[in-house]
PDB file of C-alpha atoms in Angstrom:
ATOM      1  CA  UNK E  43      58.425 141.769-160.164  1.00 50.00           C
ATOM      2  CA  UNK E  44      55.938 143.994-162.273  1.00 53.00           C
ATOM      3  CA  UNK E  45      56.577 140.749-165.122  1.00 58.00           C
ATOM      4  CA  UNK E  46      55.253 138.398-161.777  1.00 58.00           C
ATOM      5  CA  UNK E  47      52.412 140.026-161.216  1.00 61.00           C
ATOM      6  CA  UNK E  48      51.234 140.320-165.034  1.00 66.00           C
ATOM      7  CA  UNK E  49      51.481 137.021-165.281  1.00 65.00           C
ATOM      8  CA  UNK E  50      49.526 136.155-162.192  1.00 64.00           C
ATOM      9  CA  UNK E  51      46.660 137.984-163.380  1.00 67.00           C
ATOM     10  CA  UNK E  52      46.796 136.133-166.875  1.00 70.00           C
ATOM     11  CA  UNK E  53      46.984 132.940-164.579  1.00 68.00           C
ATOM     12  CA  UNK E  54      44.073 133.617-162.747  1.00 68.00           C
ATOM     13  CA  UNK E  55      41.760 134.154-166.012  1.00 72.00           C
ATOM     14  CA  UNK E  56      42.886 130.794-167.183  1.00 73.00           C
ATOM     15  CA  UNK E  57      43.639 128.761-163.394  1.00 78.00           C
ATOM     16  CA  UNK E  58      39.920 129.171-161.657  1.00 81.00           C
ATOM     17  CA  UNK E  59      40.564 126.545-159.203  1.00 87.00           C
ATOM     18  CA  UNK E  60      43.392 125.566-156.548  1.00 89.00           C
ATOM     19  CA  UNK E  61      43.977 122.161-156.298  1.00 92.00           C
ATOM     20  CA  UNK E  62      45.000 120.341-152.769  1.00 93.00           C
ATOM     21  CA  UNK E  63      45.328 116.914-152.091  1.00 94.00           C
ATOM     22  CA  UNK E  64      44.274 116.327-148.259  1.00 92.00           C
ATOM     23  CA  UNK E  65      46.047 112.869-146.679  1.00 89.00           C
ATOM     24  CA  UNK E  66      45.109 112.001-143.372  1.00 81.00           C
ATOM     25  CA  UNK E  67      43.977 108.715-140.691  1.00 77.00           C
ATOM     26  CA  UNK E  68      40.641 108.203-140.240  1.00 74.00           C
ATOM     27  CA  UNK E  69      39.642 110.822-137.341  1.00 74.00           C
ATOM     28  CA  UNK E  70      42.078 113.226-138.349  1.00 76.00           C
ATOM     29  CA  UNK E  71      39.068 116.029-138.342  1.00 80.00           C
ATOM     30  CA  UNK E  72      40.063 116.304-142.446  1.00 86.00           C
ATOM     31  CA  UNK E  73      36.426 117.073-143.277  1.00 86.00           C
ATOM     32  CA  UNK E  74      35.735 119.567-140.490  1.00 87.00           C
ATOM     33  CA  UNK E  75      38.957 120.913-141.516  1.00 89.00           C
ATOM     34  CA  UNK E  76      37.937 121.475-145.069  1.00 92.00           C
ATOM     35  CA  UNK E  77      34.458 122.676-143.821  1.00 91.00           C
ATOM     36  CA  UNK E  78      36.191 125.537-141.908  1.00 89.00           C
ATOM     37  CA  UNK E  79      38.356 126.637-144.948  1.00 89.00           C
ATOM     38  CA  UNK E  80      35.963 126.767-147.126  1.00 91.00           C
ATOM     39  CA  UNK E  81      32.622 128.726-144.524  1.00 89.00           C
ATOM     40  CA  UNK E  82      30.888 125.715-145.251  1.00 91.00           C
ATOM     41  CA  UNK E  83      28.459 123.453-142.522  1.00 89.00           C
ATOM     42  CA  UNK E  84      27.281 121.074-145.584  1.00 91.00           C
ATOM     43  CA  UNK E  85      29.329 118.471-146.889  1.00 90.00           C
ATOM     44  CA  UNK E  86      31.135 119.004-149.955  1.00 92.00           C
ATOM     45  CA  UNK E  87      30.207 117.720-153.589  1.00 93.00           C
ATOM     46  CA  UNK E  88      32.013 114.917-154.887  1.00 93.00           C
ATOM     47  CA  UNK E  89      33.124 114.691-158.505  1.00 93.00           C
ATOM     48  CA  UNK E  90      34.788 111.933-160.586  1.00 91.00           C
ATOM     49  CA  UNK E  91      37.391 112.775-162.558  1.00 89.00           C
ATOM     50  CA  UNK E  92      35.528 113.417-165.853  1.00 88.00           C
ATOM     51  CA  UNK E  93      32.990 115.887-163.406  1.00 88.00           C
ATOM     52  CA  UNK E  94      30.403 113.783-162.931  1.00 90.00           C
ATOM     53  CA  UNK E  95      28.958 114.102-159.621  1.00 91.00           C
ATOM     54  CA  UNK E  96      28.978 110.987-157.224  1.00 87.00           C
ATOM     55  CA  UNK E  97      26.525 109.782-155.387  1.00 71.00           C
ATOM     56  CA  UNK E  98      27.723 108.162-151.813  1.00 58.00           C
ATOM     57  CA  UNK E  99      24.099 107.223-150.836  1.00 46.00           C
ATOM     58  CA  UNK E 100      21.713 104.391-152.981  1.00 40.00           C
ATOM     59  CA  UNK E 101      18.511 103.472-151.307  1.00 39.00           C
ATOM     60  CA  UNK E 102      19.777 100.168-151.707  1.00 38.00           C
ATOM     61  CA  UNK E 103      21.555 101.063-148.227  1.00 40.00           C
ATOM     62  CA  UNK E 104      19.043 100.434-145.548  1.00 39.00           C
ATOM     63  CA  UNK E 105      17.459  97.293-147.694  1.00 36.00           C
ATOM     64  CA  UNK E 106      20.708  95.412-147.655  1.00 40.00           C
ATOM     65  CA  UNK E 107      21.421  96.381-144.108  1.00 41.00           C
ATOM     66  CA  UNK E 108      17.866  94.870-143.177  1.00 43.00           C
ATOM     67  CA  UNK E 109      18.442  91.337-144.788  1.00 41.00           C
ATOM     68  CA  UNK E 110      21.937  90.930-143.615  1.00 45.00           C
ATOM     69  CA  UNK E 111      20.779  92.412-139.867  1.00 48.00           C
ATOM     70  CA  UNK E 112      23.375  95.050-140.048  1.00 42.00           C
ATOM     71  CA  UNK E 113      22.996  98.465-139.227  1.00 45.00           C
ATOM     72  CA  UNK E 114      22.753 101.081-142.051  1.00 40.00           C
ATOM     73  CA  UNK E 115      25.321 103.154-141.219  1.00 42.00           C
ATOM     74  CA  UNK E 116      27.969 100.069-140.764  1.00 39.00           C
ATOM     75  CA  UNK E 117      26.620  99.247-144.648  1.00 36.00           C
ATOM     76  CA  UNK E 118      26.794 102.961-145.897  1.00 40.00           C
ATOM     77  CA  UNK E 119      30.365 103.426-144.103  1.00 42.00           C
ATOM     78  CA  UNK E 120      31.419 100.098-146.138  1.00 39.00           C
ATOM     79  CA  UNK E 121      29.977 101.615-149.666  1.00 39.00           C
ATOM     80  CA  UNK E 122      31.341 105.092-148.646  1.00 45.00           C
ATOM     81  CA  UNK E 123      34.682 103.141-148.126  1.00 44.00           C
ATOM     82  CA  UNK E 124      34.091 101.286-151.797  1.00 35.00           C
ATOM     83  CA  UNK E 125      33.458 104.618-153.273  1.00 44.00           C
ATOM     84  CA  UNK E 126      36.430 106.541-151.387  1.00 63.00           C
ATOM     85  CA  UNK E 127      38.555 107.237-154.680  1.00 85.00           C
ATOM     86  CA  UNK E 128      41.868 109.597-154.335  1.00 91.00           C
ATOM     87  CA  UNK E 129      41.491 110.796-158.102  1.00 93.00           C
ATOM     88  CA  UNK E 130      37.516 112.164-157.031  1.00 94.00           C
ATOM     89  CA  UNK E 131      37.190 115.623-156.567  1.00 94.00           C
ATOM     90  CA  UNK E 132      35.836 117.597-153.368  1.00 94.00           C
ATOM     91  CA  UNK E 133      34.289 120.283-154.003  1.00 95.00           C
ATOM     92  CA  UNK E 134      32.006 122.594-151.932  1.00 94.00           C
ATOM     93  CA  UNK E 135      29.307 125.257-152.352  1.00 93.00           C
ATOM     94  CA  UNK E 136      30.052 127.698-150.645  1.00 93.00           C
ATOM     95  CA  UNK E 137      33.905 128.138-152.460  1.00 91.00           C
ATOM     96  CA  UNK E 138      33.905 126.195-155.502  1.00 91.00           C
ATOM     97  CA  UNK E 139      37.047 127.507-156.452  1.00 89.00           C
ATOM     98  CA  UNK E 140      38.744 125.158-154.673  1.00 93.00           C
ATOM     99  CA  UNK E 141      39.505 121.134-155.031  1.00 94.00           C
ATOM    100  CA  UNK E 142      40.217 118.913-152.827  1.00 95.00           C
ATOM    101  CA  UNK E 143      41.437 115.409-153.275  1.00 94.00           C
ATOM    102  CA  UNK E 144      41.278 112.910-149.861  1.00 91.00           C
ATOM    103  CA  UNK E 145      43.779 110.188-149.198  1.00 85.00           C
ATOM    104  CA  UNK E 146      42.619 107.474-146.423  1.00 71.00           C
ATOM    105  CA  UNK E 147      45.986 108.233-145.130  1.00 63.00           C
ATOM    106  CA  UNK E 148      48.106 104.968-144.210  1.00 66.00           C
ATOM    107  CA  UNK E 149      47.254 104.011-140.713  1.00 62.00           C
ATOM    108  CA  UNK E 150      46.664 100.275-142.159  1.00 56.00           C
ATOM    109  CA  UNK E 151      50.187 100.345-143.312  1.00 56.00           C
ATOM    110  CA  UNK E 152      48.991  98.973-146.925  1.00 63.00           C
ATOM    111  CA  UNK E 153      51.187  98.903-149.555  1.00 69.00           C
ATOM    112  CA  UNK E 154      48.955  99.337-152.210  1.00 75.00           C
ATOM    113  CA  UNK E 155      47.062 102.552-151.005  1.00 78.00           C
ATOM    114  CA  UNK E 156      50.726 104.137-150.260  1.00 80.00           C
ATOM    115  CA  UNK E 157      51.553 103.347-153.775  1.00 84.00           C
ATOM    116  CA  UNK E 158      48.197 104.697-155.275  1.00 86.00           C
ATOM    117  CA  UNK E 159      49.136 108.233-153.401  1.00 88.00           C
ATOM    118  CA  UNK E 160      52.745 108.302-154.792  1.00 87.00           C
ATOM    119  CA  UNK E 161      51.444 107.214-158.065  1.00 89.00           C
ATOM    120  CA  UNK E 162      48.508 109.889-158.065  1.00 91.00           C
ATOM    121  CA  UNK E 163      51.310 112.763-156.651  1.00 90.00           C
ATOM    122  CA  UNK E 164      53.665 111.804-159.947  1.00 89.00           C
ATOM    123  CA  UNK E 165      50.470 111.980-162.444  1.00 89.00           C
ATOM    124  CA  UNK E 166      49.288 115.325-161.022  1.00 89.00           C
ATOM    125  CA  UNK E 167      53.013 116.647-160.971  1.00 86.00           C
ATOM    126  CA  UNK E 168      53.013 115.458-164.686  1.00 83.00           C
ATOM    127  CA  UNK E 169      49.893 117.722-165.841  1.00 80.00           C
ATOM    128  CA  UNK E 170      50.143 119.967-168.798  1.00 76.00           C
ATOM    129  CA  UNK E 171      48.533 122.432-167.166  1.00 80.00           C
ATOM    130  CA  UNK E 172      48.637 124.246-164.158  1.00 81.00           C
ATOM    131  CA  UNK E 173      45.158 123.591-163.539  1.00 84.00           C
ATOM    132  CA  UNK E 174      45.765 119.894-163.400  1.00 86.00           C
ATOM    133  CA  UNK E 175      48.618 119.727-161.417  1.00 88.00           C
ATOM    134  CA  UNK E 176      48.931 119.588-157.032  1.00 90.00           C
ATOM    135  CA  UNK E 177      49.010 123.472-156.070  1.00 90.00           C
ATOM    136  CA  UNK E 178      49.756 122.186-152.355  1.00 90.00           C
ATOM    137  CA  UNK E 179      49.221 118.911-149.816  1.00 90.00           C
ATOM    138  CA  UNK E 180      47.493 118.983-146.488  1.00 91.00           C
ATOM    139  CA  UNK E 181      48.819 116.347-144.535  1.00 88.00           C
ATOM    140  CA  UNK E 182      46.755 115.788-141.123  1.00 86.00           C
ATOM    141  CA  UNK E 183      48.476 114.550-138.171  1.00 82.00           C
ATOM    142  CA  UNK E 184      46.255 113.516-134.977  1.00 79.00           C
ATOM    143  CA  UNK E 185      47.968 114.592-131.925  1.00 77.00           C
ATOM    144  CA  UNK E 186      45.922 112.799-129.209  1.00 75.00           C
ATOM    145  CA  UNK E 187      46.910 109.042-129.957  1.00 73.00           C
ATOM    146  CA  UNK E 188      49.160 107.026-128.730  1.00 73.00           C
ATOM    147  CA  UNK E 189      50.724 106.403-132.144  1.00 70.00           C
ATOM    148  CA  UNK E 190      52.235 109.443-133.276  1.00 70.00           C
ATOM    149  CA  UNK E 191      54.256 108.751-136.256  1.00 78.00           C
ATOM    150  CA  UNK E 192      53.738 105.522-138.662  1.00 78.00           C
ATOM    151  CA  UNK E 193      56.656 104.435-140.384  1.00 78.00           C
ATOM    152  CA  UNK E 194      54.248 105.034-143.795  1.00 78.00           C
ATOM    153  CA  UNK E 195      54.189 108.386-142.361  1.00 80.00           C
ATOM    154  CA  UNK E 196      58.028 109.369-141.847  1.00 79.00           C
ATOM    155  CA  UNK E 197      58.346 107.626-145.625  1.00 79.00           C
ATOM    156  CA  UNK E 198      56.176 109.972-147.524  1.00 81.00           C
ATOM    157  CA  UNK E 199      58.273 113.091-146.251  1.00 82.00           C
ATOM    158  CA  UNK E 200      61.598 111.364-147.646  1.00 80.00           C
ATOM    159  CA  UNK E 201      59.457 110.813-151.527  1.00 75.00           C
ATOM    160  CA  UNK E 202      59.857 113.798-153.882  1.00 72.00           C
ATOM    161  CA  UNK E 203      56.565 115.069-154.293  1.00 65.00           C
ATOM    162  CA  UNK E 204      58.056 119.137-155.484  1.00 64.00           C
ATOM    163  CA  UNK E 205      45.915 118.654-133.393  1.00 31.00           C
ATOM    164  CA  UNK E 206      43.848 118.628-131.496  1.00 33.00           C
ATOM    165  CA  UNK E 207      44.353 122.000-128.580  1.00 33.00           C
ATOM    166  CA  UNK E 208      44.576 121.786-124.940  1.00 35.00           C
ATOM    167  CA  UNK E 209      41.928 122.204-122.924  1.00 34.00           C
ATOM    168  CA  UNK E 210      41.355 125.673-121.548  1.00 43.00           C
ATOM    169  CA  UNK E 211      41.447 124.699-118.142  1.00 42.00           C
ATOM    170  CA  UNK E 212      45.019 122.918-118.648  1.00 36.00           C
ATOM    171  CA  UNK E 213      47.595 124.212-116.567  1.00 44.00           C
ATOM    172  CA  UNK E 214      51.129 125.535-118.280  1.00 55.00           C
ATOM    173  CA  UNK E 215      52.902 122.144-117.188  1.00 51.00           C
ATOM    174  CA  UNK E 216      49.959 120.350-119.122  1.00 55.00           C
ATOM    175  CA  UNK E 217      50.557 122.730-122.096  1.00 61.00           C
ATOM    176  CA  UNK E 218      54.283 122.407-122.045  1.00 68.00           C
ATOM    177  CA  UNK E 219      54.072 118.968-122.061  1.00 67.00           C
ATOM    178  CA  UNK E 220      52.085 119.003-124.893  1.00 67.00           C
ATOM    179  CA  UNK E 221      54.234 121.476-126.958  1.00 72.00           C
ATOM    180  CA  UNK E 222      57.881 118.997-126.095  1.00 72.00           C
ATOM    181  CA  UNK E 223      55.647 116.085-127.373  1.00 71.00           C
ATOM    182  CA  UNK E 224      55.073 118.219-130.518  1.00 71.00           C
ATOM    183  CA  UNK E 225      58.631 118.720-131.105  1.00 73.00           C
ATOM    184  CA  UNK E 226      59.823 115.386-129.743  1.00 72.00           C
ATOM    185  CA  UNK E 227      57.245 113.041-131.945  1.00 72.00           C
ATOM    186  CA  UNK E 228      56.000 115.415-134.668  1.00 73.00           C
ATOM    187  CA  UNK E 229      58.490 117.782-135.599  1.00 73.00           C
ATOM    188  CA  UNK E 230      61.765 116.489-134.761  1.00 76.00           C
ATOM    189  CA  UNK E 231      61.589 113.368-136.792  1.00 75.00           C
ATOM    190  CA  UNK E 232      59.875 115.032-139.912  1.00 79.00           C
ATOM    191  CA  UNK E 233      62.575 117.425-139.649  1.00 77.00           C
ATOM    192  CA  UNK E 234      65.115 114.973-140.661  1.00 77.00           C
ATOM    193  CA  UNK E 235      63.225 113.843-143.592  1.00 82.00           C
ATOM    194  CA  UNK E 236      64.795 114.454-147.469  1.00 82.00           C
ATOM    195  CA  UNK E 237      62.012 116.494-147.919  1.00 81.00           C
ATOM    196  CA  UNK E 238      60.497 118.065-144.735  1.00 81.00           C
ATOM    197  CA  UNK E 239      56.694 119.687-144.496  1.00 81.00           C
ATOM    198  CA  UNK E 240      57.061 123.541-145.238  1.00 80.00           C
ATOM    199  CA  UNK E 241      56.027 124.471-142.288  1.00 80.00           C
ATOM    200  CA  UNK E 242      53.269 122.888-139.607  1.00 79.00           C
ATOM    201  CA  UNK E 243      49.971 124.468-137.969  1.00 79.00           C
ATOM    202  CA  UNK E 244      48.592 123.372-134.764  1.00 73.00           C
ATOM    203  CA  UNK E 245      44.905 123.332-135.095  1.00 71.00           C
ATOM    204  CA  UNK E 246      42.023 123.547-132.726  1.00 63.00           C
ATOM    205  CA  UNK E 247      39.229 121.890-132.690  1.00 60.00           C
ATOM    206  CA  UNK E 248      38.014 122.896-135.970  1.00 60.00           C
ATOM    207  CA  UNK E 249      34.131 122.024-135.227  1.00 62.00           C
ATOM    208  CA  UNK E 250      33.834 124.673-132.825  1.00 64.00           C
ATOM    209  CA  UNK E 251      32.236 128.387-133.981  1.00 62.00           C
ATOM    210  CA  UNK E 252      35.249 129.981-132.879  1.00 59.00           C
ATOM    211  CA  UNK E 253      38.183 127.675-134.505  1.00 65.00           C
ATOM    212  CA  UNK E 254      40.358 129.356-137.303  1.00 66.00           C
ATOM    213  CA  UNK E 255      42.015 128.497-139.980  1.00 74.00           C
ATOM    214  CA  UNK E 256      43.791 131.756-140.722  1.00 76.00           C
ATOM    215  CA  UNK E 257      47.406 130.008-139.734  1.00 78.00           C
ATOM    216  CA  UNK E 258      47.191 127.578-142.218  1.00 81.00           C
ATOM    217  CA  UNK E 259      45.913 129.844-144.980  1.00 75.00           C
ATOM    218  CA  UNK E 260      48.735 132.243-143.810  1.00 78.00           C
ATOM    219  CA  UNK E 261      51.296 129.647-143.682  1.00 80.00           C
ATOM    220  CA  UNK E 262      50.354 127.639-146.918  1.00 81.00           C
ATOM    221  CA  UNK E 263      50.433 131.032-148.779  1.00 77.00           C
ATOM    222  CA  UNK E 264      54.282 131.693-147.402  1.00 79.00           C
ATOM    223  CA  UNK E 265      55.075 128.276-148.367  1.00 83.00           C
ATOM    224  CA  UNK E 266      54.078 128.580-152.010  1.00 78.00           C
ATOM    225  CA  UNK E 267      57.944 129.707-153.615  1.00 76.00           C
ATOM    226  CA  UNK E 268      55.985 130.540-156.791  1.00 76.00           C
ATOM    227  CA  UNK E 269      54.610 134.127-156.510  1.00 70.00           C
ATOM    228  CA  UNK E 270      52.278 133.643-159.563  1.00 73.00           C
ATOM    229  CA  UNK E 271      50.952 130.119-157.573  1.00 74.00           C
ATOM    230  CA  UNK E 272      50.753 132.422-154.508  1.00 73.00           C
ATOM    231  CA  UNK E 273      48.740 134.962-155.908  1.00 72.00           C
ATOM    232  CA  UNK E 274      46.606 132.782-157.159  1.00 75.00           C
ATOM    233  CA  UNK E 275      45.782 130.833-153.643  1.00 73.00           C
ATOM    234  CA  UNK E 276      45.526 134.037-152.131  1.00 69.00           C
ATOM    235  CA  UNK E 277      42.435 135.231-154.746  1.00 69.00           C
ATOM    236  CA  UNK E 278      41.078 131.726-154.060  1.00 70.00           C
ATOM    237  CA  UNK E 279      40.784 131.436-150.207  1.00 66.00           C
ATOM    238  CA  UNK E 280      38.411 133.657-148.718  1.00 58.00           C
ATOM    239  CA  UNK E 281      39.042 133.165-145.303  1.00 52.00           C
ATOM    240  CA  UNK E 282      41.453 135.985-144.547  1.00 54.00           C
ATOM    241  CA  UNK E 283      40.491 139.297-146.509  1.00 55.00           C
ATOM    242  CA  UNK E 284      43.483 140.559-144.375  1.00 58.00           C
ATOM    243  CA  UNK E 285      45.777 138.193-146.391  1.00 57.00           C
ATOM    244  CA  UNK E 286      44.206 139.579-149.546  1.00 57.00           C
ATOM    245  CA  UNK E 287      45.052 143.133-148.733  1.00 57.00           C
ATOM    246  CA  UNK E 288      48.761 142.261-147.625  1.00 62.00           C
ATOM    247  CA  UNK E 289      49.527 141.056-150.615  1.00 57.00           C
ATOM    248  CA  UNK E 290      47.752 143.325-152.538  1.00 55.00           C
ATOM    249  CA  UNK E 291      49.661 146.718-151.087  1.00 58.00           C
ATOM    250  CA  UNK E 292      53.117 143.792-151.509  1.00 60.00           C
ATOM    251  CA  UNK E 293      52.598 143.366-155.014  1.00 55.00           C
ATOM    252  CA  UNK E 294      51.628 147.508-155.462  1.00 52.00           C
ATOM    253  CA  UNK E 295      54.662 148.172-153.630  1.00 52.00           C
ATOM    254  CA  UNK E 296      56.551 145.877-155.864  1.00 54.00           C
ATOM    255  CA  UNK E 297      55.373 147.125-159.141  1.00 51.00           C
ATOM    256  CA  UNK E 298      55.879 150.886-157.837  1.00 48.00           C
ATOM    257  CA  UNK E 299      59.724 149.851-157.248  1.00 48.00           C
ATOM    258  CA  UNK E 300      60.624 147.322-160.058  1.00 47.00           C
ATOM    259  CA  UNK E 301      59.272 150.454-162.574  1.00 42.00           C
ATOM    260  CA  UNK E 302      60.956 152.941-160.253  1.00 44.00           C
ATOM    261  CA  UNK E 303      64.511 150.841-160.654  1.00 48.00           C
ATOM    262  CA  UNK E 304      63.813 150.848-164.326  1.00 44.00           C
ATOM    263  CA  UNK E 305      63.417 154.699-164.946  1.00 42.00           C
ATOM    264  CA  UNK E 306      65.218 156.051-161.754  1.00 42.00           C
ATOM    265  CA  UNK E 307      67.604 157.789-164.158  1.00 44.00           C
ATOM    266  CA  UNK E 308      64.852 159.683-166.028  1.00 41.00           C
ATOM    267  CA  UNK E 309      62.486 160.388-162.751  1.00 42.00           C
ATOM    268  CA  UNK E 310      65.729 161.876-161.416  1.00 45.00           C
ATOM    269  CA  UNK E 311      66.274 164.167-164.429  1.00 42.00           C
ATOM    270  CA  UNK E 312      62.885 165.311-164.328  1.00 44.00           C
ATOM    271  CA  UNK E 313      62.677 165.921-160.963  1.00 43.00           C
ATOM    272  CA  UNK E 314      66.072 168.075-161.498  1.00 41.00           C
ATOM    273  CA  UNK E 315      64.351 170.170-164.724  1.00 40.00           C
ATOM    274  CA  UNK E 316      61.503 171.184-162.589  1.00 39.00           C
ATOM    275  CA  UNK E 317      63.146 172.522-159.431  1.00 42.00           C
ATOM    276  CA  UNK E 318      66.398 174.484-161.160  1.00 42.00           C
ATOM    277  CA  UNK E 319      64.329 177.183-163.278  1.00 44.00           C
ATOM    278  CA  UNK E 320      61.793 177.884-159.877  1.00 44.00           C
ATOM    279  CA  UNK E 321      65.564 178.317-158.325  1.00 43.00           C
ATOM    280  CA  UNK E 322      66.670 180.020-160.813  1.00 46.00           C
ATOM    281  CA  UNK E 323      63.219 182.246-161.175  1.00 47.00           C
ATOM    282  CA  UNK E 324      63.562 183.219-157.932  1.00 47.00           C
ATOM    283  CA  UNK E 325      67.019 184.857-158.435  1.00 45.00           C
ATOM    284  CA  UNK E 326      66.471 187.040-161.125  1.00 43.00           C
ATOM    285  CA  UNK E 327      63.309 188.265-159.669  1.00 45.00           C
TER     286      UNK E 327
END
């Protein structure tokens, strides 16, 4: 235990970042979802693989939309589409100790961009490093569409890759409802997969001021089976200072007990050499 949490620390000097590959439709609320993790209201960075920043916006934009008698943001959306790379790297301000990588997600049921995520998965999970490698996946499921599940979508969770809220002024029959066509579309069927999500997190609407993301923090954190790769996503996120200090007093506690196990014999001797001469002191006075 004490060994785990040495070697977590030595991670941490050498791992800064935590690495998560996001894969979502379009819609899924992936960006608001990222903003909220990471405190942030600006957009993140984008980075190619080599860390060069990239640039999503060329004044070239509005020109071309003007001669073709398009509008601009139908031409940006295009280029933004052209420059929408899985291997770039998200990265924002306001925590830059965490990447994020975005998948379009498969709604278009293409072959090739399922194949490009697989492909990308089996690279990362290749990495000589730990640094390199997928720490965790994100994958975003819309709730509110009449498609729940894509077959693309019940064939990633059988690959090896080792919600939107109610309204407040719905009624429980409304809510309950909502919760059986959870289970009944969502859950159920990913349940049966070779390799099921860890766990699930139904989120709010992340763009309002009171949305959290503490579940999913807490949730990816219990998922992690590594406690060095725990540790380590724990120092990173800095939503939930209460997570910090939970695992903090766990891995105190931890240490305390793995030494205690190792010298019970000798505390118990000692303890015994102190208390039988007072004993004994007291007689003979």
């Amino acid at each position: 235990m004490a060994r785990d949490i040495d070697k977590a620390i030595e991670l941490r000097s050498k791992c800064k970042h935590f690495r998560v590959l996001v894969i979502g439709r379009a819609n899924a609320g992936k960006t608001t979802l990222l903003k909220k993790v990471c405190n942030s209201v600006e957009d993140p960075e984008i980075f190619s693989p080599e860390g060069k920043k990239v640039s999503l916006a060329t004044p070239f934009h509005h020109i071309q939309a003007e001669l073709l008698q398009l509008d601009a943001t139908i031409v940006e959306g295009s280029a933004s589409r052209g420059l929408h790379d899985i291997e770039n790297q998200l990265i924002f301000k306001s925590n830059p100790q965490f990447i994020f990588h975005d998948s379009r997600g498969f709604e278009s049921g293409s072959i090739d961009e399922t194949e490009k995520v697989k492909a990308f998965i089996a690279t990362r999970a290749g990495g000589n490093t730990l640094s390199e490698q997928l720490h965790a996946i994100w994958y975003c499921l819309p709730t509110d569409t009449n498609r729940p599940l894509l077959k693309a979508d019940e064939d990633f969770f059988n690959i090896d890759v080792t919600g939107k809220g109610n309204p407040e002024e719905a009624d429980e029959q409304t809510a309950q409802r909502a919760q059986e066509m959870l289970a009944n579309h969502f859950q159920q069927p990913l349940r049966g997969a070779r390799f099921p999500p860890s766990d699930h997190v139904q989120l709010d609407d992340m763009r309002e001021k009171a949305s959290s993301c503490n579940e999913l923090i807490e949730k990816t954190a219990n998922a992690l089976t590594d406690d060095t790769l725990r540790l380590l996503f724990v120092s990173v996120q800095q939503n939930n200072i209460y997570l910090c200090i939970q695992y903090a007093i766990e891995a105190s506690l931890e240490r305390n007990i793995y030494w205690w196990m190792k010298f019970s014999k000798q505390w118990k001797l000692g303890l015994t050499s102190t208390v039988v001469p007072r004993s004994r002191g007291g007689s003979t006075g």
